[in-house]
CSV table of C-alpha atoms in Angstrom, one decimal:
chain,number,residue,atom,x,y,z
A,1,VAL,CA,-63.5,-137.4,-74.7
A,2,ARG,CA,-60.6,-136.5,-72.4
A,3,VAL,CA,-60.7,-133.9,-69.6
A,4,SER,CA,-57.5,-132.5,-68.1
A,5,PHE,CA,-55.9,-129.4,-66.5
A,6,GLU,CA,-52.8,-127.7,-67.6
A,7,GLN,CA,-50.6,-125.1,-65.9
A,8,GLY,CA,-50.4,-121.8,-67.5
A,9,GLY,CA,-52.5,-118.8,-68.4
A,10,GLU,CA,-51.8,-115.2,-67.6
A,11,GLN,CA,-50.5,-115.9,-64.0
A,12,LEU,CA,-48.3,-118.5,-62.5
A,13,THR,CA,-51.1,-119.8,-60.4
A,14,SER,CA,-53.5,-120.1,-63.3
A,15,LYS,CA,-54.7,-123.4,-64.8
A,16,SER,CA,-56.5,-124.2,-68.0
A,17,LEU,CA,-59.3,-126.7,-68.4
A,18,ILE,CA,-58.7,-128.9,-71.5
A,19,ILE,CA,-61.4,-131.0,-73.2
A,20,ASP,CA,-60.1,-133.1,-76.0
A,21,THR,CA,-62.5,-134.7,-78.5
A,22,GLU,CA,-61.7,-136.7,-81.6
A,23,LEU,CA,-61.9,-133.6,-83.7
A,24,ILE,CA,-61.5,-130.5,-81.5
A,25,ARG,CA,-59.5,-129.4,-78.5
A,26,TYR,CA,-61.2,-126.9,-76.2
A,27,LYS,CA,-59.2,-124.8,-73.8
A,28,TRP,CA,-60.6,-122.5,-71.1
A,29,VAL,CA,-58.1,-120.3,-69.3
A,30,SER,CA,-58.7,-119.3,-65.7
A,31,ASN,CA,-57.2,-116.5,-63.7
A,32,GLY,CA,-55.9,-117.3,-60.2
A,33,GLY,CA,-55.9,-114.9,-57.4
A,34,ASN,CA,-57.6,-113.9,-54.2
A,35,TYR,CA,-61.1,-112.3,-53.9
A,36,PRO,CA,-60.8,-108.8,-52.4
A,37,ASP,CA,-61.9,-108.1,-48.8
A,38,TYR,CA,-65.3,-106.7,-49.6
A,39,GLU,CA,-66.4,-106.6,-46.0
A,40,LYS,CA,-64.4,-103.4,-45.4
A,41,LEU,CA,-66.6,-101.6,-47.9
A,42,ILE,CA,-69.9,-102.3,-46.1
A,43,PRO,CA,-70.7,-99.4,-43.7
A,44,THR,CA,-71.2,-100.4,-40.1
A,45,GLU,CA,-72.3,-97.1,-38.5
A,46,PHE,CA,-75.5,-95.3,-39.6
A,47,ILE,CA,-77.4,-92.2,-38.7
A,48,THR,CA,-80.6,-93.0,-40.5
A,49,TYR,CA,-82.7,-96.1,-40.8
A,50,ALA,CA,-85.9,-97.0,-42.7
A,51,HIS,CA,-88.0,-100.1,-43.0
A,52,PHE,CA,-90.4,-100.2,-46.0
A,53,ASP,CA,-92.2,-102.2,-48.6
A,54,THR,CA,-90.2,-102.7,-51.9
A,55,VAL,CA,-93.3,-103.3,-53.9
A,56,GLU,CA,-94.7,-99.8,-53.1
A,57,ALA,CA,-91.2,-98.3,-53.6
A,58,ILE,CA,-90.8,-99.9,-57.0
A,59,LYS,CA,-94.2,-98.4,-58.1
A,60,ALA,CA,-93.0,-95.0,-56.9
A,61,VAL,CA,-89.7,-95.3,-58.8
A,62,ASN,CA,-91.5,-96.3,-62.0
A,63,SER,CA,-93.9,-93.4,-61.8
A,64,LEU,CA,-90.9,-91.0,-61.4
A,65,LYS,CA,-89.2,-92.8,-64.3
A,66,ALA,CA,-92.2,-92.0,-66.5
A,67,LEU,CA,-91.7,-88.3,-65.8
A,68,SER,CA,-87.9,-88.3,-66.6
A,69,ASP,CA,-86.5,-86.9,-69.9
A,70,GLY,CA,-83.8,-89.5,-70.5
A,71,LYS,CA,-82.5,-92.9,-69.8
A,72,ALA,CA,-80.8,-91.8,-66.5
A,73,TYR,CA,-83.3,-90.6,-63.9
A,74,PRO,CA,-81.9,-89.4,-60.6
A,75,ILE,CA,-84.2,-89.6,-57.6
A,76,ASP,CA,-84.0,-87.5,-54.4
A,77,LEU,CA,-84.8,-89.5,-51.3
A,78,THR,CA,-85.8,-87.7,-48.2
A,79,ILE,CA,-86.0,-90.0,-45.2
A,80,GLY,CA,-87.6,-89.0,-41.9
A,81,ASP,CA,-90.8,-88.4,-40.0
A,82,GLY,CA,-92.2,-91.9,-40.7
A,83,LYS,CA,-92.0,-91.6,-44.5
A,84,ILE,CA,-89.7,-91.6,-47.5
A,85,VAL,CA,-90.3,-89.0,-50.1
A,86,MET,CA,-89.0,-89.8,-53.6
A,87,ALA,CA,-88.8,-86.8,-55.8
A,88,ASN,CA,-87.6,-85.9,-59.3
A,89,PRO,CA,-84.8,-83.3,-59.0
A,90,ASP,CA,-86.5,-81.1,-61.6
A,91,ASP,CA,-89.6,-80.9,-59.4
A,92,LYS,CA,-91.7,-82.6,-62.0
A,93,GLY,CA,-93.2,-85.1,-59.5
A,94,GLN,CA,-92.8,-86.9,-56.2
A,95,ALA,CA,-94.1,-90.0,-54.4
A,96,GLU,CA,-94.5,-90.6,-50.7
A,97,LEU,CA,-94.0,-93.9,-49.0
A,98,VAL,CA,-95.0,-94.9,-45.4
A,99,ALA,CA,-91.9,-96.2,-43.6
A,100,ASP,CA,-90.7,-97.0,-40.1
A,101,THR,CA,-87.9,-94.4,-39.8
A,102,ASP,CA,-85.3,-93.8,-37.1
A,103,GLY,CA,-82.4,-91.4,-36.7
A,104,GLU,CA,-81.7,-88.1,-38.4
A,105,ALA,CA,-83.7,-86.8,-41.3
A,106,ILE,CA,-81.6,-86.9,-44.4
A,107,LYS,CA,-81.8,-86.2,-48.1
A,108,VAL,CA,-79.8,-88.2,-50.7
A,109,ARG,CA,-79.8,-88.6,-54.5
A,110,ILE,CA,-79.6,-92.0,-56.1
A,111,ASP,CA,-79.8,-93.2,-59.7
A,112,GLY,CA,-83.3,-94.4,-60.3
A,113,SER,CA,-82.3,-97.5,-62.2
A,114,TYR,CA,-79.9,-98.6,-59.5
A,115,LEU,CA,-82.6,-98.1,-56.9
A,116,ALA,CA,-85.1,-100.1,-58.8
A,117,GLN,CA,-82.7,-103.0,-59.3
A,118,ALA,CA,-81.8,-102.9,-55.6
A,119,LEU,CA,-85.5,-103.0,-54.6
A,120,LYS,CA,-86.3,-105.8,-57.0
A,121,ALA,CA,-83.3,-107.8,-55.7
A,122,CYS,CA,-84.4,-107.4,-52.0
A,123,GLY,CA,-88.1,-108.0,-52.6
A,124,GLY,CA,-90.7,-107.7,-49.8
A,125,MET,CA,-89.9,-105.6,-46.7
A,126,VAL,CA,-86.4,-104.1,-46.7
A,127,ASP,CA,-84.2,-102.4,-44.1
A,128,PHE,CA,-82.5,-99.3,-45.5
A,129,SER,CA,-79.5,-97.8,-43.6
A,130,LEU,CA,-77.6,-94.6,-44.4
A,131,THR,CA,-74.5,-92.9,-43.0
A,132,ASN,CA,-74.6,-89.7,-45.0
A,133,ALA,CA,-75.3,-88.4,-48.4
A,134,LEU,CA,-71.9,-89.4,-49.8
A,135,SER,CA,-71.5,-92.9,-48.3
A,136,PRO,CA,-72.9,-96.2,-49.6
A,137,MET,CA,-76.5,-97.0,-48.8
A,138,LEU,CA,-77.1,-100.4,-47.3
A,139,PHE,CA,-80.3,-102.4,-48.2
A,140,THR,CA,-80.8,-105.5,-46.1
A,141,ALA,CA,-83.5,-108.2,-46.5
A,142,ASP,CA,-83.5,-111.7,-45.0
A,143,GLY,CA,-79.7,-111.7,-44.4
A,144,TYR,CA,-79.0,-110.4,-47.9
A,145,GLN,CA,-77.0,-107.2,-48.0
A,146,LEU,CA,-76.8,-104.9,-51.0
A,147,MET,CA,-75.0,-101.6,-51.3
A,148,VAL,CA,-75.7,-98.7,-53.7
A,149,MET,CA,-73.5,-95.6,-54.0
A,150,PRO,CA,-75.4,-92.3,-54.0
A,151,MET,CA,-75.0,-89.6,-56.7
A,152,ILE,CA,-73.0,-86.7,-55.3
A,153,THR,CA,-74.8,-83.4,-55.3
A,154,ASP,CA,-73.2,-80.0,-54.7
A,155,LYS,CA,-75.2,-79.6,-51.5
A,156,ALA,CA,-74.1,-82.9,-50.1
A,157,GLN,CA,-70.5,-82.1,-51.0
A,158,ALA,CA,-70.7,-78.7,-49.3
A,159,GLU,CA,-72.2,-80.2,-46.2
A,160,ALA,CA,-69.4,-82.8,-46.0
A,161,LYS,CA,-66.7,-80.1,-46.4
A,162,ALA,CA,-68.3,-78.0,-43.7
A,163,LYS,CA,-68.5,-81.0,-41.3
A,164,ASP,CA,-64.8,-81.8,-42.0
A,165,LYS,CA,-63.8,-78.2,-41.2
A,166,ALA,CA,-65.8,-78.2,-38.0
A,167,THR,CA,-64.3,-81.5,-37.0
A,168,ALA,CA,-60.8,-80.2,-37.8
A,169,LYS,CA,-61.3,-77.1,-35.6
A,170,ALA,CA,-62.7,-79.1,-32.7
A,171,GLU,CA,-59.7,-81.4,-32.5
A,172,PRO,CA,-57.0,-80.1,-30.2
A,173,VAL,CA,-53.6,-79.8,-31.6
A,174,ALA,CA,-50.8,-81.4,-29.5
A,175,GLU,CA,-48.0,-79.0,-28.6
A,176,PRO,CA,-44.4,-80.3,-28.5
A,177,VAL,CA,-43.0,-80.9,-25.1
A,178,THR,CA,-39.7,-79.2,-24.4
A,179,ALA,CA,-37.5,-80.4,-21.6
């Protein structure tokens, strides 16, 4: 058996791993490149925080999944007043979790399967941080960070547009200086 590397592949910087045996030659092509700067995607400013138990949250997600009609099951999360309320958007059911919350009360919609996967990955107690109903949600546990994008609702989109208009009106417009 002989192991070697060859130049080539789809890019100039790519190399291929070659394993030659008496009967067969194996070739694995790699792709060269740089990993994207993912740290720019992780939000750094938040308006809402929650700290809660993922075991109880997974039970709540599973109970709402049982009430859903299809494979996809959106869940509305309402965070504030020392609790997280998980509800089915069709008002078929809801579950309430005790949580340490801080910041503004907020409502956001998330795909239930993504939420369940995030909670299982974090395990135990998790810190949940949110900027707004349109930005990525950040789950943090023991130095592990996980982001999940929310589902965009008409209400969240309308609130974002109204906030953008209010910000645009509040910003003063600079007038040209004439000499």
